[in-house]
mmCIF file of C-alpha atoms in Angstrom:
data_model
loop_
_atom_site.group_PDB
_atom_site.id
_atom_site.type_symbol
_atom_site.label_atom_id
_atom_site.label_comp_id
_atom_site.label_asym_id
_atom_site.label_seq_id
_atom_site.Cartn_x
_atom_site.Cartn_y
_atom_site.Cartn_z
ATOM 1 C CA UNK A 1 73.231 83.942 103.748
ATOM 2 C CA UNK A 2 73.120 87.154 105.557
ATOM 3 C CA UNK A 3 73.235 90.292 103.424
ATOM 4 C CA UNK A 4 73.521 93.968 104.034
ATOM 5 C CA UNK A 5 72.153 96.098 101.085
ATOM 6 C CA UNK A 6 74.041 99.233 100.403
ATOM 7 C CA UNK A 7 73.582 102.204 98.136
ATOM 8 C CA UNK A 8 72.616 105.768 97.899
ATOM 9 C CA UNK A 9 69.560 106.549 100.056
ATOM 10 C CA UNK A 10 68.231 107.918 96.882
ATOM 11 C CA UNK A 11 67.435 104.279 96.089
ATOM 12 C CA UNK A 12 65.563 103.652 99.300
ATOM 13 C CA UNK A 13 62.500 102.606 97.471
ATOM 14 C CA UNK A 14 64.423 99.924 95.400
ATOM 15 C CA UNK A 15 66.229 98.829 98.739
ATOM 16 C CA UNK A 16 63.050 97.526 100.105
ATOM 17 C CA UNK A 17 62.078 95.994 96.785
ATOM 18 C CA UNK A 18 65.593 94.149 96.544
ATOM 19 C CA UNK A 19 65.185 93.118 100.394
ATOM 20 C CA UNK A 20 61.861 91.285 99.379
ATOM 21 C CA UNK A 21 63.370 89.622 96.428
ATOM 22 C CA UNK A 22 66.698 88.401 98.293
ATOM 23 C CA UNK A 23 64.333 87.210 101.044
ATOM 24 C CA UNK A 24 62.303 85.110 98.805
ATOM 25 C CA UNK A 25 65.758 83.241 98.101
ATOM 26 C CA UNK A 26 66.096 82.275 101.672
ATOM 27 C CA UNK A 27 68.186 85.102 102.613
ATOM 28 C CA UNK A 28 68.360 87.300 105.675
ATOM 29 C CA UNK A 29 68.709 90.951 104.883
ATOM 30 C CA UNK A 30 69.329 93.956 106.535
ATOM 31 C CA UNK A 31 68.660 97.603 105.204
ATOM 32 C CA UNK A 32 70.605 100.697 106.136
ATOM 33 C CA UNK A 33 69.394 102.154 109.439
ATOM 34 C CA UNK A 34 67.907 105.333 107.829
ATOM 35 C CA UNK A 35 65.897 103.614 104.867
ATOM 36 C CA UNK A 36 62.377 104.290 105.990
ATOM 37 C CA UNK A 37 63.360 107.731 107.231
ATOM 38 C CA UNK A 38 64.233 108.551 103.380
ATOM 39 C CA UNK A 39 61.281 107.043 102.070
ATOM 40 C CA UNK A 40 59.349 109.649 104.218
ATOM 41 C CA UNK A 41 61.710 112.455 103.435
ATOM 42 C CA UNK A 42 63.214 111.784 99.969
ATOM 43 C CA UNK A 43 64.614 115.191 99.795
ATOM 44 C CA UNK A 44 66.869 114.525 102.859
ATOM 45 C CA UNK A 45 69.183 112.701 100.572
ATOM 46 C CA UNK A 46 70.367 116.166 99.143
ATOM 47 C CA UNK A 47 69.892 118.257 102.125
ATOM 48 C CA UNK A 48 73.447 117.620 103.619
ATOM 49 C CA UNK A 49 72.828 120.189 106.644
ATOM 50 C CA UNK A 50 69.738 118.439 107.989
ATOM 51 C CA UNK A 51 71.165 114.835 107.250
ATOM 52 C CA UNK A 52 74.566 115.809 108.768
ATOM 53 C CA UNK A 53 73.036 116.138 112.425
ATOM 54 C CA UNK A 54 70.678 113.042 111.841
ATOM 55 C CA UNK A 55 73.832 110.978 111.021
ATOM 56 C CA UNK A 56 75.834 112.291 113.823
ATOM 57 C CA UNK A 57 73.048 111.482 116.389
ATOM 58 C CA UNK A 58 72.235 108.150 115.315
ATOM 59 C CA UNK A 59 75.983 107.260 114.421
ATOM 60 C CA UNK A 60 74.950 106.137 111.092
ATOM 61 C CA UNK A 61 78.195 105.201 109.601
ATOM 62 C CA UNK A 62 79.103 102.944 112.593
ATOM 63 C CA UNK A 63 75.811 101.182 112.522
ATOM 64 C CA UNK A 64 76.263 100.535 108.858
ATOM 65 C CA UNK A 65 79.687 99.092 109.396
ATOM 66 C CA UNK A 66 78.097 96.750 112.216
ATOM 67 C CA UNK A 67 75.535 95.576 109.740
ATOM 68 C CA UNK A 68 78.351 94.764 107.455
ATOM 69 C CA UNK A 69 80.357 93.050 110.180
ATOM 70 C CA UNK A 70 77.281 90.988 110.927
ATOM 71 C CA UNK A 71 76.815 89.956 107.226
ATOM 72 C CA UNK A 72 78.203 87.535 104.932
ATOM 73 C CA UNK A 73 77.983 89.779 102.061
ATOM 74 C CA UNK A 74 76.713 93.084 100.615
ATOM 75 C CA UNK A 75 74.737 93.765 97.805
ATOM 76 C CA UNK A 76 75.438 97.522 96.201
ATOM 77 C CA UNK A 77 72.378 98.974 94.310
ATOM 78 C CA UNK A 78 74.014 101.246 91.935
ATOM 79 C CA UNK A 79 71.450 102.595 89.636
ATOM 80 C CA UNK A 80 71.965 105.650 87.404
ATOM 81 C CA UNK A 81 72.208 109.080 89.457
ATOM 82 C CA UNK A 82 73.774 112.540 88.824
ATOM 83 C CA UNK A 83 74.343 111.429 85.135
ATOM 84 C CA UNK A 84 76.457 108.487 86.279
ATOM 85 C CA UNK A 85 75.495 105.032 85.068
ATOM 86 C CA UNK A 86 76.210 102.755 87.859
ATOM 87 C CA UNK A 87 76.445 105.476 90.439
ATOM 88 C CA UNK A 88 78.184 104.677 93.939
ATOM 89 C CA UNK A 89 78.292 107.508 96.410
ATOM 90 C CA UNK A 90 80.917 108.088 99.248
ATOM 91 C CA UNK A 91 79.361 106.391 101.823
ATOM 92 C CA UNK A 92 78.618 103.304 99.824
ATOM 93 C CA UNK A 93 82.330 103.417 98.786
ATOM 94 C CA UNK A 94 83.263 103.360 102.437
ATOM 95 C CA UNK A 95 81.117 100.458 103.033
ATOM 96 C CA UNK A 96 82.376 98.544 100.238
ATOM 97 C CA UNK A 97 85.902 99.123 101.574
ATOM 98 C CA UNK A 98 84.685 97.600 104.985
ATOM 99 C CA UNK A 99 83.371 94.628 103.343
ATOM 100 C CA UNK A 100 86.604 94.108 101.509
ATOM 101 C CA UNK A 101 88.584 94.647 104.788
ATOM 102 C CA UNK A 102 86.446 92.118 106.668
ATOM 103 C CA UNK A 103 86.446 89.744 103.533
ATOM 104 C CA UNK A 104 82.736 89.738 102.960
ATOM 105 C CA UNK A 105 81.463 88.867 99.676
ATOM 106 C CA UNK A 106 80.797 92.052 97.614
ATOM 107 C CA UNK A 107 77.942 92.032 94.810
ATOM 108 C CA UNK A 108 77.123 95.113 92.807
ATOM 109 C CA UNK A 109 73.970 95.196 90.851
ATOM 110 C CA UNK A 110 75.174 96.815 87.536
ATOM 111 C CA UNK A 111 78.592 97.420 85.880
ATOM 112 C CA UNK A 112 80.526 100.410 87.386
ATOM 113 C CA UNK A 113 81.770 103.191 85.125
ATOM 114 C CA UNK A 114 85.232 103.064 83.712
ATOM 115 C CA UNK A 115 87.693 104.833 86.084
ATOM 116 C CA UNK A 116 88.288 107.175 83.039
ATOM 117 C CA UNK A 117 84.884 108.785 84.099
ATOM 118 C CA UNK A 118 84.819 108.592 87.699
ATOM 119 C CA UNK A 119 88.066 108.276 89.687
ATOM 120 C CA UNK A 120 86.377 106.029 92.469
ATOM 121 C CA UNK A 121 85.588 103.324 90.335
ATOM 122 C CA UNK A 122 89.342 102.436 90.084
ATOM 123 C CA UNK A 123 89.428 101.357 93.833
ATOM 124 C CA UNK A 124 86.168 99.537 93.187
ATOM 125 C CA UNK A 125 87.652 97.608 90.354
ATOM 126 C CA UNK A 126 90.838 96.867 92.641
ATOM 127 C CA UNK A 127 88.410 95.113 95.142
ATOM 128 C CA UNK A 128 86.879 92.973 92.357
ATOM 129 C CA UNK A 129 83.147 92.770 93.023
ATOM 130 C CA UNK A 130 80.627 90.279 91.733
ATOM 131 C CA UNK A 131 78.792 92.263 88.910
ATOM 132 C CA UNK A 132 75.142 90.878 88.921
ATOM 133 C CA UNK A 133 74.078 92.589 85.538
ATOM 134 C CA UNK A 134 70.852 93.487 87.093
ATOM 135 C CA UNK A 135 69.736 90.257 88.169
ATOM 136 C CA UNK A 136 69.533 89.710 92.088
ATOM 137 C CA UNK A 137 69.004 85.736 91.399
ATOM 138 C CA UNK A 138 72.797 85.746 90.828
ATOM 139 C CA UNK A 139 73.498 86.523 94.441
ATOM 140 C CA UNK A 140 75.236 83.088 95.789
ATOM 141 C CA UNK A 141 77.564 82.408 98.776
#
């Protein structure tokens, strides 16, 4: 299966590990374009001024959407962040929406919070992703 990994770039290290694990199961796995950059410069995640110009110059959102279009599925890494268990950021929400629109399989590593805690969880729940409960071995076509 062709898989695109999605998630906050604060999880860049975890993305590399997930890619290796999913490839051991015979999958072809793509990472977001800027993963290696964020490994080298982890503070870039929260430096929106610097990150903005990088994303515009490299057309990052379109590149992510292209990876999703070429994939059979996305795997969303949603570790705790900013005091939210199952954190999903705005770029990842857009990627999930594109995957849903393109009828790609959507896997989410951990449960998403209830929508009474974070409003975006409502839209994610509507798209009915497969929750992996932390186990990437559950990713199946």
